[in-house]
PDB file of C-alpha atoms in Angstrom:
ATOM      1  CA  UNK B   1     113.042  90.707 110.041  1.00  0.00           C
ATOM      2  CA  UNK B   2     111.973  93.937 108.366  1.00  0.00           C
ATOM      3  CA  UNK B   3     111.382  96.701 110.869  1.00  0.00           C
ATOM      4  CA  UNK B   4     110.272 100.282 110.323  1.00  0.00           C
ATOM      5  CA  UNK B   5     110.175 102.438 113.425  1.00  0.00           C
ATOM      6  CA  UNK B   6     108.825 105.957 113.272  1.00  0.00           C
ATOM      7  CA  UNK B   7     109.623 108.690 115.729  1.00  0.00           C
ATOM      8  CA  UNK B   8     109.286 112.451 116.187  1.00  0.00           C
ATOM      9  CA  UNK B   9     105.541 112.745 116.578  1.00  0.00           C
ATOM     10  CA  UNK B  10     103.652 114.601 119.272  1.00  0.00           C
ATOM     11  CA  UNK B  11     101.654 117.718 119.930  1.00  0.00           C
ATOM     12  CA  UNK B  12     102.466 120.715 117.773  1.00  0.00           C
ATOM     13  CA  UNK B  13     100.834 124.147 117.490  1.00  0.00           C
ATOM     14  CA  UNK B  14      99.099 125.240 114.298  1.00  0.00           C
ATOM     15  CA  UNK B  15     101.427 126.853 111.782  1.00  0.00           C
ATOM     16  CA  UNK B  16     104.531 125.187 113.211  1.00  0.00           C
ATOM     17  CA  UNK B  17     106.782 122.522 111.658  1.00  0.00           C
ATOM     18  CA  UNK B  18     107.688 119.005 112.623  1.00  0.00           C
ATOM     19  CA  UNK B  19     110.096 116.383 111.280  1.00  0.00           C
ATOM     20  CA  UNK B  20     109.381 112.670 111.490  1.00  0.00           C
ATOM     21  CA  UNK B  21     111.967 109.947 111.192  1.00  0.00           C
ATOM     22  CA  UNK B  22     111.701 106.289 110.249  1.00  0.00           C
ATOM     23  CA  UNK B  23     114.521 103.953 111.160  1.00  0.00           C
ATOM     24  CA  UNK B  24     114.678 100.936 108.906  1.00  0.00           C
ATOM     25  CA  UNK B  25     116.341  97.588 109.625  1.00  0.00           C
ATOM     26  CA  UNK B  26     116.279  93.992 108.440  1.00  0.00           C
ATOM     27  CA  UNK B  27     116.683  94.760 104.771  1.00  0.00           C
ATOM     28  CA  UNK B  28     118.911  96.615 102.370  1.00  0.00           C
ATOM     29  CA  UNK B  29     117.396 100.081 102.771  1.00  0.00           C
ATOM     30  CA  UNK B  30     119.152 101.612  99.787  1.00  0.00           C
ATOM     31  CA  UNK B  31     117.561  99.053  97.423  1.00  0.00           C
ATOM     32  CA  UNK B  32     114.009 100.184  98.033  1.00  0.00           C
ATOM     33  CA  UNK B  33     111.605 102.978  97.272  1.00  0.00           C
ATOM     34  CA  UNK B  34     110.127 104.276 100.529  1.00  0.00           C
ATOM     35  CA  UNK B  35     107.105 106.391 101.344  1.00  0.00           C
ATOM     36  CA  UNK B  36     104.751 107.907 103.890  1.00  0.00           C
ATOM     37  CA  UNK B  37     101.050 107.306 104.401  1.00  0.00           C
ATOM     38  CA  UNK B  38      98.807 108.959 106.978  1.00  0.00           C
ATOM     39  CA  UNK B  39      95.498 108.151 108.636  1.00  0.00           C
ATOM     40  CA  UNK B  40      93.376 110.748 110.388  1.00  0.00           C
ATOM     41  CA  UNK B  41      91.564 109.482 113.507  1.00  0.00           C
ATOM     42  CA  UNK B  42      88.832 107.074 112.528  1.00  0.00           C
ATOM     43  CA  UNK B  43      89.427 107.697 108.840  1.00  0.00           C
ATOM     44  CA  UNK B  44      90.967 105.987 105.835  1.00  0.00           C
ATOM     45  CA  UNK B  45      94.486 105.945 104.423  1.00  0.00           C
ATOM     46  CA  UNK B  46      96.040 108.819 102.537  1.00  0.00           C
ATOM     47  CA  UNK B  47      99.215 108.433 100.552  1.00  0.00           C
ATOM     48  CA  UNK B  48     101.629 111.343 101.129  1.00  0.00           C
ATOM     49  CA  UNK B  49     104.568 110.606  98.887  1.00  0.00           C
ATOM     50  CA  UNK B  50     107.501 108.421  97.958  1.00  0.00           C
ATOM     51  CA  UNK B  51     111.229 108.631  97.341  1.00  0.00           C
ATOM     52  CA  UNK B  52     113.491 106.479  95.233  1.00  0.00           C
ATOM     53  CA  UNK B  53     116.675 104.757  96.234  1.00  0.00           C
ATOM     54  CA  UNK B  54     119.101 107.617  95.578  1.00  0.00           C
ATOM     55  CA  UNK B  55     116.672 110.470  96.290  1.00  0.00           C
ATOM     56  CA  UNK B  56     116.681 111.557  92.645  1.00  0.00           C
ATOM     57  CA  UNK B  57     112.937 111.086  92.306  1.00  0.00           C
ATOM     58  CA  UNK B  58     110.381 112.195  94.878  1.00  0.00           C
ATOM     59  CA  UNK B  59     106.652 112.123  94.211  1.00  0.00           C
ATOM     60  CA  UNK B  60     103.914 113.683  96.331  1.00  0.00           C
ATOM     61  CA  UNK B  61     100.183 113.792  96.489  1.00  0.00           C
ATOM     62  CA  UNK B  62      99.594 117.118  94.719  1.00  0.00           C
ATOM     63  CA  UNK B  63      97.555 118.634  97.542  1.00  0.00           C
ATOM     64  CA  UNK B  64     100.409 118.054 100.058  1.00  0.00           C
ATOM     65  CA  UNK B  65     103.364 118.948  97.859  1.00  0.00           C
ATOM     66  CA  UNK B  66     103.834 122.458  99.244  1.00  0.00           C
ATOM     67  CA  UNK B  67     103.903 121.545 102.910  1.00  0.00           C
ATOM     68  CA  UNK B  68     105.614 118.149 103.075  1.00  0.00           C
ATOM     69  CA  UNK B  69     109.175 117.174 102.127  1.00  0.00           C
ATOM     70  CA  UNK B  70     110.441 113.602 101.994  1.00  0.00           C
ATOM     71  CA  UNK B  71     114.119 112.767 102.263  1.00  0.00           C
ATOM     72  CA  UNK B  72     116.359 109.853 103.209  1.00  0.00           C
ATOM     73  CA  UNK B  73     119.813 109.099 104.541  1.00  0.00           C
ATOM     74  CA  UNK B  74     120.956 105.748 103.215  1.00  0.00           C
ATOM     75  CA  UNK B  75     124.055 105.763 105.445  1.00  0.00           C
ATOM     76  CA  UNK B  76     121.756 105.935 108.472  1.00  0.00           C
ATOM     77  CA  UNK B  77     119.002 103.730 107.001  1.00  0.00           C
ATOM     78  CA  UNK B  78     116.537 106.471 107.817  1.00  0.00           C
ATOM     79  CA  UNK B  79     113.579 108.065 106.041  1.00  0.00           C
ATOM     80  CA  UNK B  80     112.347 111.519 106.936  1.00  0.00           C
ATOM     81  CA  UNK B  81     109.181 113.570 106.567  1.00  0.00           C
ATOM     82  CA  UNK B  82     109.481 117.287 107.087  1.00  0.00           C
ATOM     83  CA  UNK B  83     106.093 118.877 107.668  1.00  0.00           C
ATOM     84  CA  UNK B  84     105.493 122.637 107.657  1.00  0.00           C
ATOM     85  CA  UNK B  85     102.584 125.049 108.160  1.00  0.00           C
ATOM     86  CA  UNK B  86     100.700 122.363 110.031  1.00  0.00           C
ATOM     87  CA  UNK B  87      96.957 122.653 110.535  1.00  0.00           C
ATOM     88  CA  UNK B  88      94.341 120.665 112.389  1.00  0.00           C
ATOM     89  CA  UNK B  89      93.702 118.726 109.192  1.00  0.00           C
ATOM     90  CA  UNK B  90      97.191 117.242 109.526  1.00  0.00           C
ATOM     91  CA  UNK B  91      96.323 115.493 112.803  1.00  0.00           C
ATOM     92  CA  UNK B  92      96.849 111.839 111.972  1.00  0.00           C
ATOM     93  CA  UNK B  93      98.929 108.710 112.471  1.00  0.00           C
ATOM     94  CA  UNK B  94     101.836 108.820 110.087  1.00  0.00           C
ATOM     95  CA  UNK B  95     103.117 105.513 108.724  1.00  0.00           C
ATOM     96  CA  UNK B  96     106.475 104.803 107.131  1.00  0.00           C
ATOM     97  CA  UNK B  97     106.029 102.428 104.211  1.00  0.00           C
ATOM     98  CA  UNK B  98     108.313 100.254 102.109  1.00  0.00           C
ATOM     99  CA  UNK B  99     107.338 100.294  98.491  1.00  0.00           C
ATOM    100  CA  UNK B 100     106.610 102.679  95.707  1.00  0.00           C
ATOM    101  CA  UNK B 101     107.178 103.358  92.027  1.00  0.00           C
ATOM    102  CA  UNK B 102     104.080 101.670  90.905  1.00  0.00           C
ATOM    103  CA  UNK B 103     104.018  99.064  93.562  1.00  0.00           C
ATOM    104  CA  UNK B 104     102.214  98.160  96.726  1.00  0.00           C
ATOM    105  CA  UNK B 105     103.385  98.673 100.310  1.00  0.00           C
ATOM    106  CA  UNK B 106     104.774  95.370 101.581  1.00  0.00           C
ATOM    107  CA  UNK B 107     105.833  96.587 105.037  1.00  0.00           C
ATOM    108  CA  UNK B 108     104.431  99.320 107.281  1.00  0.00           C
ATOM    109  CA  UNK B 109     105.823 100.900 110.403  1.00  0.00           C
ATOM    110  CA  UNK B 110     103.803 100.944 113.611  1.00  0.00           C
ATOM    111  CA  UNK B 111     102.935 104.596 113.043  1.00  0.00           C
ATOM    112  CA  UNK B 112     103.503 107.796 114.974  1.00  0.00           C
ATOM    113  CA  UNK B 113     100.770 110.159 116.113  1.00  0.00           C
ATOM    114  CA  UNK B 114     100.905 113.833 115.217  1.00  0.00           C
ATOM    115  CA  UNK B 115      98.372 116.134 116.869  1.00  0.00           C
ATOM    116  CA  UNK B 116      98.081 119.729 115.706  1.00  0.00           C
ATOM    117  CA  UNK B 117      96.372 121.833 118.328  1.00  0.00           C
ATOM    118  CA  UNK B 118      96.870 125.031 120.295  1.00  0.00           C
TER     119      UNK B 118
ATOM    120  CA  UNK K   1      93.397 110.925  90.238  1.00  0.00           C
ATOM    121  CA  UNK K   2      91.856 107.455  90.156  1.00  0.00           C
ATOM    122  CA  UNK K   3      88.932 107.138  92.550  1.00  0.00           C
ATOM    123  CA  UNK K   4      88.495 103.898  94.436  1.00  0.00           C
ATOM    124  CA  UNK K   5      84.955 103.114  95.573  1.00  0.00           C
ATOM    125  CA  UNK K   6      84.896 100.412  98.197  1.00  0.00           C
ATOM    126  CA  UNK K   7      81.784  98.617  99.459  1.00  0.00           C
ATOM    127  CA  UNK K   8      80.258  97.944 101.847  1.00  0.00           C
ATOM    128  CA  UNK K   9      81.499 100.494 104.387  1.00  0.00           C
ATOM    129  CA  UNK K  10      80.735  98.075 107.173  1.00  0.00           C
ATOM    130  CA  UNK K  11      79.847  94.424 107.358  1.00  0.00           C
ATOM    131  CA  UNK K  12      78.665  92.110 110.077  1.00  0.00           C
ATOM    132  CA  UNK K  13      79.125  88.364 109.594  1.00  0.00           C
ATOM    133  CA  UNK K  14      79.116  85.110 111.591  1.00  0.00           C
ATOM    134  CA  UNK K  15      82.013  82.783 112.247  1.00  0.00           C
ATOM    135  CA  UNK K  16      82.468  80.343 109.372  1.00  0.00           C
ATOM    136  CA  UNK K  17      80.644  82.587 106.911  1.00  0.00           C
ATOM    137  CA  UNK K  18      82.062  83.697 103.570  1.00  0.00           C
ATOM    138  CA  UNK K  19      82.510  87.445 103.176  1.00  0.00           C
ATOM    139  CA  UNK K  20      83.111  89.514 100.031  1.00  0.00           C
ATOM    140  CA  UNK K  21      84.323  93.099  99.857  1.00  0.00           C
ATOM    141  CA  UNK K  22      84.270  95.016  96.551  1.00  0.00           C
ATOM    142  CA  UNK K  23      86.404  97.781  95.129  1.00  0.00           C
ATOM    143  CA  UNK K  24      85.668  99.686  91.947  1.00  0.00           C
ATOM    144  CA  UNK K  25      88.191 101.934  90.229  1.00  0.00           C
ATOM    145  CA  UNK K  26      87.207 105.012  88.235  1.00  0.00           C
ATOM    146  CA  UNK K  27      89.255 103.661  85.310  1.00  0.00           C
ATOM    147  CA  UNK K  28      91.085 100.508  84.306  1.00  0.00           C
ATOM    148  CA  UNK K  29      93.897  99.757  86.745  1.00  0.00           C
ATOM    149  CA  UNK K  30      95.134  96.571  85.002  1.00  0.00           C
ATOM    150  CA  UNK K  31      95.095  94.472  88.186  1.00  0.00           C
ATOM    151  CA  UNK K  32      97.506  96.819  89.956  1.00  0.00           C
ATOM    152  CA  UNK K  33      95.528  96.477  93.131  1.00  0.00           C
ATOM    153  CA  UNK K  34      96.402  95.566  96.691  1.00  0.00           C
ATOM    154  CA  UNK K  35      94.306  94.692  99.727  1.00  0.00           C
ATOM    155  CA  UNK K  36      95.359  95.500 103.290  1.00  0.00           C
ATOM    156  CA  UNK K  37      94.010  94.386 106.640  1.00  0.00           C
ATOM    157  CA  UNK K  38      94.178  96.722 109.616  1.00  0.00           C
ATOM    158  CA  UNK K  39      93.304  95.301 112.984  1.00  0.00           C
ATOM    159  CA  UNK K  40      92.186  97.763 115.703  1.00  0.00           C
ATOM    160  CA  UNK K  41      95.143  99.726 117.032  1.00  0.00           C
ATOM    161  CA  UNK K  42      97.582  98.275 114.525  1.00  0.00           C
ATOM    162  CA  UNK K  43      99.159  99.346 111.264  1.00  0.00           C
ATOM    163  CA  UNK K  44      97.904  97.965 107.948  1.00  0.00           C
ATOM    164  CA  UNK K  45      99.271  94.627 106.740  1.00  0.00           C
ATOM    165  CA  UNK K  46      99.472  93.497 103.113  1.00  0.00           C
ATOM    166  CA  UNK K  47      97.040  90.690 102.253  1.00  0.00           C
ATOM    167  CA  UNK K  48      96.843  90.574  98.446  1.00  0.00           C
ATOM    168  CA  UNK K  49      98.859  92.225  95.649  1.00  0.00           C
ATOM    169  CA  UNK K  50      98.456  92.308  91.902  1.00  0.00           C
ATOM    170  CA  UNK K  51      94.753  91.710  92.500  1.00  0.00           C
ATOM    171  CA  UNK K  52      95.047  88.004  93.255  1.00  0.00           C
ATOM    172  CA  UNK K  53      98.468  87.126  94.697  1.00  0.00           C
ATOM    173  CA  UNK K  54      98.548  86.178  98.347  1.00  0.00           C
ATOM    174  CA  UNK K  55     101.214  87.908 100.444  1.00  0.00           C
ATOM    175  CA  UNK K  56     103.611  85.817 102.477  1.00  0.00           C
ATOM    176  CA  UNK K  57     102.096  84.320 105.585  1.00  0.00           C
ATOM    177  CA  UNK K  58      98.510  85.211 104.733  1.00  0.00           C
ATOM    178  CA  UNK K  59      96.023  82.354 105.297  1.00  0.00           C
ATOM    179  CA  UNK K  60      94.638  80.717 102.192  1.00  0.00           C
ATOM    180  CA  UNK K  61      91.056  81.586 103.239  1.00  0.00           C
ATOM    181  CA  UNK K  62      91.810  85.034 101.844  1.00  0.00           C
ATOM    182  CA  UNK K  63      91.605  85.458  98.067  1.00  0.00           C
ATOM    183  CA  UNK K  64      91.464  88.307  95.583  1.00  0.00           C
ATOM    184  CA  UNK K  65      89.998  88.498  92.120  1.00  0.00           C
ATOM    185  CA  UNK K  66      88.932  90.944  89.441  1.00  0.00           C
ATOM    186  CA  UNK K  67      90.175  92.865  86.457  1.00  0.00           C
ATOM    187  CA  UNK K  68      89.654  96.161  84.702  1.00  0.00           C
ATOM    188  CA  UNK K  69      87.782  98.363  87.155  1.00  0.00           C
ATOM    189  CA  UNK K  70      86.121  95.747  89.386  1.00  0.00           C
ATOM    190  CA  UNK K  71      87.907  93.851  92.165  1.00  0.00           C
ATOM    191  CA  UNK K  72      86.933  91.842  95.186  1.00  0.00           C
ATOM    192  CA  UNK K  73      88.394  90.352  98.365  1.00  0.00           C
ATOM    193  CA  UNK K  74      86.863  87.125  99.637  1.00  0.00           C
ATOM    194  CA  UNK K  75      87.313  85.672 103.061  1.00  0.00           C
ATOM    195  CA  UNK K  76      86.223  82.024 103.353  1.00  0.00           C
ATOM    196  CA  UNK K  77      85.244  80.525 106.694  1.00  0.00           C
ATOM    197  CA  UNK K  78      85.458  83.757 108.695  1.00  0.00           C
ATOM    198  CA  UNK K  79      87.583  83.534 111.869  1.00  0.00           C
ATOM    199  CA  UNK K  80      87.471  85.776 114.927  1.00  0.00           C
ATOM    200  CA  UNK K  81      90.966  87.095 114.122  1.00  0.00           C
ATOM    201  CA  UNK K  82      89.640  88.439 110.815  1.00  0.00           C
ATOM    202  CA  UNK K  83      87.803  91.254 112.606  1.00  0.00           C
ATOM    203  CA  UNK K  84      89.470  94.286 111.131  1.00  0.00           C
ATOM    204  CA  UNK K  85      89.164  97.071 108.583  1.00  0.00           C
ATOM    205  CA  UNK K  86      90.099  96.267 104.995  1.00  0.00           C
ATOM    206  CA  UNK K  87      91.378  98.725 102.413  1.00  0.00           C
ATOM    207  CA  UNK K  88      92.022  98.432  98.691  1.00  0.00           C
ATOM    208  CA  UNK K  89      94.733 100.468  96.962  1.00  0.00           C
ATOM    209  CA  UNK K  90      95.476 101.069  93.288  1.00  0.00           C
ATOM    210  CA  UNK K  91      99.088 101.542  92.186  1.00  0.00           C
ATOM    211  CA  UNK K  92      98.554 101.773  88.431  1.00  0.00           C
ATOM    212  CA  UNK K  93      98.284 105.545  88.077  1.00  0.00           C
ATOM    213  CA  UNK K  94     100.384 107.682  90.393  1.00  0.00           C
ATOM    214  CA  UNK K  95     100.996 110.017  91.956  1.00  0.00           C
ATOM    215  CA  UNK K  96      98.922 109.721  93.942  1.00  0.00           C
ATOM    216  CA  UNK K  97      98.334 106.096  94.783  1.00  0.00           C
ATOM    217  CA  UNK K  98      94.756 106.012  96.062  1.00  0.00           C
ATOM    218  CA  UNK K  99      92.956 103.928  98.658  1.00  0.00           C
ATOM    219  CA  UNK K 100      89.377 102.877  99.088  1.00  0.00           C
ATOM    220  CA  UNK K 101      87.594 104.314 102.084  1.00  0.00           C
ATOM    221  CA  UNK K 102      87.715 100.993 103.889  1.00  0.00           C
ATOM    222  CA  UNK K 103      85.374  98.261 105.075  1.00  0.00           C
ATOM    223  CA  UNK K 104      84.920  97.555 108.794  1.00  0.00           C
ATOM    224  CA  UNK K 105      84.261  93.864 109.375  1.00  0.00           C
ATOM    225  CA  UNK K 106      82.656  92.826 112.636  1.00  0.00           C
ATOM    226  CA  UNK K 107      81.323  89.597 114.038  1.00  0.00           C
ATOM    227  CA  UNK K 108      77.600  89.077 114.228  1.00  0.00           C
TER     228      UNK K 108
END
């Protein structure tokens, strides 16, 4: 069974940084593109970015490129999202997603809430 | 970026009814379109990919169609468990992949 479990969310002050993790299991992690999608409270879905199997290609939504960094550790079957200079507009549920490189998301994590507030 | 215009924003329908949700892309996306269902409090789940292919385990009352810039999701014989929000997503031109704003489906 494919499982994606996010962690690392919580309350963070404006301007600070936070790093999310996504532990993958039930599939061969190093065979897949992976990505992150977020959803502000009561809003729609926003694609953040994706990373290929060996981390040689990472794509971002242009408006988020300067504050978010995606990485992965294939030995640990883990995907990461480093977020910096956080603002209230970054308050959202962050989903780990399997898929990318011109394809749909076939599996989603349960999501982790990030709240940016003083 | 490709813009995805989804309609309606909300929809109220009765059990057993047939429901259709539309998604229009700002340019041709060559059927590179997915539909997701998100039940309240849950993460999205894949329903349809490549515009008309049913994802594993999805009931056959769900179907997708369309081409070019116009796509639709149809739910036949609406069930209570279909109450959810539905989102379309294009994956033809990226980055970024873009989503429709969503359709909230409720029971009448």
